[in-house]
mmCIF file of C-alpha atoms in Angstrom:
data_model
loop_
_atom_site.group_PDB
_atom_site.id
_atom_site.type_symbol
_atom_site.label_atom_id
_atom_site.label_comp_id
_atom_site.label_asym_id
_atom_site.label_seq_id
_atom_site.Cartn_x
_atom_site.Cartn_y
_atom_site.Cartn_z
ATOM 1 C CA THR A 25 1.440 7.244 21.920
ATOM 2 C CA ARG A 26 0.775 9.503 18.954
ATOM 3 C CA LYS A 27 1.744 12.567 21.003
ATOM 4 C CA GLU A 28 5.272 11.436 21.619
ATOM 5 C CA GLU A 29 7.948 13.319 19.768
ATOM 6 C CA GLY A 30 9.034 11.512 16.611
ATOM 7 C CA PHE A 31 6.159 9.002 16.752
ATOM 8 C CA HIS A 32 4.731 10.079 13.376
ATOM 9 C CA GLU A 33 8.077 9.911 11.613
ATOM 10 C CA LYS A 34 8.705 6.413 13.018
ATOM 11 C CA LEU A 35 5.272 5.304 11.892
ATOM 12 C CA VAL A 36 5.995 6.492 8.319
ATOM 13 C CA VAL A 37 9.282 4.619 8.278
ATOM 14 C CA THR A 38 7.566 1.432 9.561
ATOM 15 C CA GLN A 39 4.795 1.634 7.016
ATOM 16 C CA THR A 40 7.248 2.203 4.189
ATOM 17 C CA ARG A 41 9.264 -0.866 5.306
ATOM 18 C CA ILE A 42 6.119 -3.004 5.506
ATOM 19 C CA LEU A 43 4.968 -2.005 1.989
ATOM 20 C CA ARG A 44 8.507 -2.402 0.577
ATOM 21 C CA ARG A 45 8.772 -5.905 2.045
ATOM 22 C CA ALA A 46 5.283 -6.908 0.851
ATOM 23 C CA LEU A 47 6.135 -5.785 -2.692
ATOM 24 C CA ARG A 48 9.434 -7.717 -2.667
ATOM 25 C CA LEU A 49 7.540 -10.870 -1.608
ATOM 26 C CA THR A 50 4.969 -10.494 -4.330
ATOM 27 C CA ARG A 51 5.428 -12.310 -7.591
ATOM 28 C CA PRO A 52 5.385 -10.368 -10.856
ATOM 29 C CA GLY A 53 1.819 -9.437 -11.741
ATOM 30 C CA GLY A 54 0.739 -9.774 -8.091
ATOM 31 C CA THR A 55 -1.184 -7.016 -6.349
ATOM 32 C CA VAL A 56 -0.631 -5.578 -2.898
ATOM 33 C CA LEU A 57 -3.299 -3.455 -1.268
ATOM 34 C CA TYR A 58 -2.046 -0.745 1.019
ATOM 35 C CA SER A 59 -4.614 0.722 3.385
ATOM 36 C CA THR A 60 -4.536 3.027 6.376
ATOM 37 C CA CYS A 61 -7.197 4.463 8.665
ATOM 38 C CA THR A 62 -5.739 7.971 8.639
ATOM 39 C CA TYR A 63 -5.892 11.108 6.512
ATOM 40 C CA ALA A 64 -2.227 11.971 7.088
ATOM 41 C CA PRO A 65 -0.648 12.380 3.620
ATOM 42 C CA GLU A 66 2.788 11.364 5.056
ATOM 43 C CA GLU A 67 1.375 7.940 5.885
ATOM 44 C CA ASN A 68 -0.589 7.604 2.693
ATOM 45 C CA GLU A 69 0.538 9.367 -0.474
ATOM 46 C CA GLY A 70 3.970 10.021 1.015
ATOM 47 C CA VAL A 71 4.642 6.343 1.528
ATOM 48 C CA LEU A 72 3.408 5.480 -1.954
ATOM 49 C CA ASP A 73 5.507 8.254 -3.487
ATOM 50 C CA THR A 74 8.632 6.906 -1.757
ATOM 51 C CA ILE A 75 7.933 3.332 -2.965
ATOM 52 C CA VAL A 76 7.122 4.282 -6.564
ATOM 53 C CA LYS A 77 10.360 6.331 -6.815
ATOM 54 C CA GLU A 78 12.431 3.669 -5.037
ATOM 55 C CA PHE A 79 11.167 0.780 -7.200
ATOM 56 C CA ASP A 80 11.718 2.943 -10.322
ATOM 57 C CA GLY A 81 9.188 1.394 -12.714
ATOM 58 C CA SER A 82 8.985 -2.116 -11.235
ATOM 59 C CA VAL A 83 5.877 -1.169 -9.168
ATOM 60 C CA GLU A 84 2.753 0.320 -10.735
ATOM 61 C CA ILE A 85 -0.079 1.974 -8.846
ATOM 62 C CA VAL A 86 -3.348 0.449 -10.075
ATOM 63 C CA PRO A 87 -5.815 3.327 -10.586
ATOM 64 C CA LEU A 88 -8.767 2.973 -8.195
ATOM 65 C CA HIS A 89 -10.212 6.379 -9.004
ATOM 66 C CA GLY A 90 -11.173 7.994 -12.322
ATOM 67 C CA GLU A 91 -11.756 6.752 -15.847
ATOM 68 C CA LYS A 92 -8.787 4.358 -15.849
ATOM 69 C CA SER A 93 -9.803 2.627 -12.593
ATOM 70 C CA ASP A 94 -10.093 -1.138 -12.468
ATOM 71 C CA PRO A 95 -13.804 -2.019 -12.194
ATOM 72 C CA GLU A 96 -13.019 -5.350 -10.502
ATOM 73 C CA ILE A 97 -11.294 -3.595 -7.588
ATOM 74 C CA VAL A 98 -13.330 -0.396 -7.204
ATOM 75 C CA LEU A 99 -16.416 -0.481 -5.003
ATOM 76 C CA PRO A 100 -18.980 1.495 -7.005
ATOM 77 C CA ALA A 101 -21.404 1.957 -4.078
ATOM 78 C CA LEU A 102 -18.827 3.977 -2.110
ATOM 79 C CA LYS A 103 -17.939 7.534 -2.953
ATOM 80 C CA THR A 104 -14.175 8.067 -3.185
ATOM 81 C CA SER A 105 -11.784 10.978 -3.687
ATOM 82 C CA PRO A 106 -8.472 10.644 -5.522
ATOM 83 C CA GLY A 107 -5.169 10.471 -3.732
ATOM 84 C CA LEU A 108 -3.524 13.860 -3.221
ATOM 85 C CA SER A 109 -1.098 15.064 -5.902
ATOM 86 C CA ASN A 110 0.775 17.353 -3.479
ATOM 87 C CA TRP A 111 0.888 18.371 0.139
ATOM 88 C CA ALA A 112 2.889 20.873 2.215
ATOM 89 C CA GLY A 113 4.981 21.853 -0.798
ATOM 90 C CA GLN A 114 5.796 18.263 -1.760
ATOM 91 C CA GLN A 115 4.755 17.122 -5.219
ATOM 92 C CA PHE A 116 3.883 13.406 -5.329
ATOM 93 C CA HIS A 117 4.439 11.050 -8.304
ATOM 94 C CA PRO A 118 1.446 11.379 -10.676
ATOM 95 C CA ALA A 119 0.476 7.687 -10.184
ATOM 96 C CA VAL A 120 -0.237 8.325 -6.515
ATOM 97 C CA SER A 121 -3.457 10.128 -7.432
ATOM 98 C CA GLY A 122 -4.811 6.693 -8.506
ATOM 99 C CA ALA A 123 -5.187 5.810 -4.855
ATOM 100 C CA VAL A 124 -8.469 6.568 -3.101
ATOM 101 C CA ARG A 125 -9.578 8.325 0.009
ATOM 102 C CA PHE A 126 -12.850 7.440 1.727
ATOM 103 C CA TYR A 127 -14.204 10.283 3.773
ATOM 104 C CA PRO A 128 -16.707 9.668 6.597
ATOM 105 C CA HIS A 129 -19.096 12.434 5.511
ATOM 106 C CA HIS A 130 -19.336 10.872 1.985
ATOM 107 C CA ASN A 131 -20.141 7.308 2.990
ATOM 108 C CA ASN A 132 -21.382 7.335 6.617
ATOM 109 C CA THR A 133 -18.320 5.277 7.559
ATOM 110 C CA GLY A 134 -14.973 5.718 9.149
ATOM 111 C CA GLY A 135 -12.411 7.359 6.867
ATOM 112 C CA PHE A 136 -9.594 5.446 5.253
ATOM 113 C CA PHE A 137 -7.086 5.356 2.387
ATOM 114 C CA VAL A 138 -6.552 2.519 -0.095
ATOM 115 C CA ALA A 139 -3.974 1.993 -2.842
ATOM 116 C CA ALA A 140 -3.342 -1.033 -5.046
ATOM 117 C CA SER A 141 0.159 -1.570 -6.334
ATOM 118 C CA GLU A 142 1.160 -4.190 -8.901
ATOM 119 C CA GLU A 143 4.542 -5.851 -9.065
ATOM 120 C CA SER A 144 5.785 -5.758 -12.685
ATOM 121 C CA ASN A 145 9.324 -7.047 -12.264
ATOM 122 C CA ASN A 146 10.725 -9.904 -10.198
ATOM 123 C CA ASN A 147 11.965 -8.378 -6.966
ATOM 124 C CA SER A 148 11.378 -11.586 -5.112
ATOM 125 C CA ALA A 149 13.441 -14.702 -4.632
ATOM 126 C CA ARG A 150 10.375 -16.993 -4.414
ATOM 127 C CA ASP A 151 6.836 -17.025 -5.654
ATOM 128 C CA PHE A 152 4.253 -16.057 -3.066
ATOM 129 C CA ASP A 153 0.483 -16.199 -3.391
ATOM 130 C CA TYR A 154 -0.373 -14.132 -0.348
ATOM 131 C CA VAL A 155 1.298 -11.624 1.938
ATOM 132 C CA GLN A 156 -0.371 -10.436 5.131
ATOM 133 C CA THR A 157 0.817 -7.869 7.630
ATOM 134 C CA TYR A 158 -0.443 -7.889 11.157
ATOM 135 C CA SER A 159 0.364 -6.329 14.452
ATOM 136 C CA ARG A 160 1.161 -8.154 17.656
ATOM 137 C CA GLY A 161 1.588 -5.698 20.462
ATOM 138 C CA SER A 162 3.959 -2.947 19.294
ATOM 139 C CA LYS A 163 5.685 -5.119 16.679
ATOM 140 C CA TRP A 164 4.628 -5.348 13.010
ATOM 141 C CA ARG A 165 5.108 -8.712 11.288
ATOM 142 C CA ILE A 166 4.797 -9.892 7.743
ATOM 143 C CA ARG A 167 3.467 -13.407 7.140
ATOM 144 C CA SER A 168 4.047 -14.955 3.741
ATOM 145 C CA LEU A 169 2.286 -18.066 2.549
ATOM 146 C CA TYR A 170 4.555 -19.854 0.104
ATOM 147 C CA SER A 171 3.201 -21.489 -3.045
ATOM 148 C CA ALA A 172 5.163 -23.853 -5.187
ATOM 149 C CA PRO A 173 6.384 -22.405 -8.502
ATOM 150 C CA LYS A 174 4.177 -23.361 -11.448
ATOM 151 C CA ARG A 175 6.939 -25.476 -12.938
ATOM 152 C CA TRP A 176 6.547 -27.840 -9.962
ATOM 153 C CA THR A 177 2.837 -28.307 -10.372
ATOM 154 C CA LYS A 178 0.698 -29.665 -13.256
#
């Protein structure tokens, strides 16, 4: 349970691994949406910060908040707040503020966090059209649906 010692830290490690794997399975130009149903910056901006720094320029956070946001992704009917730029003395990568937070009192919904990241370099061995993560019991799994490279299709 969430009250167990070390649970939160393990959750952050698991979420970072899932996002890292999803990005490695995504073809260049592909987009991965990362979403949580928590306000915990460690699980949200902290995970993104780790990934952006680790991938060192090969992953870009697509702005979902502010003037540079992508109008095809943003839901204009919902009020959003930008991702945090710092928390508990930790300064996050500037791109992390392009993520969005949905607060219950702004939208009459549950609260959640969403970030879109785009793969700009080829970190994958194969081309994938779709990556889905799901939970079965206490184990997280990644399911990848393979698509044939364009050179094999007309």
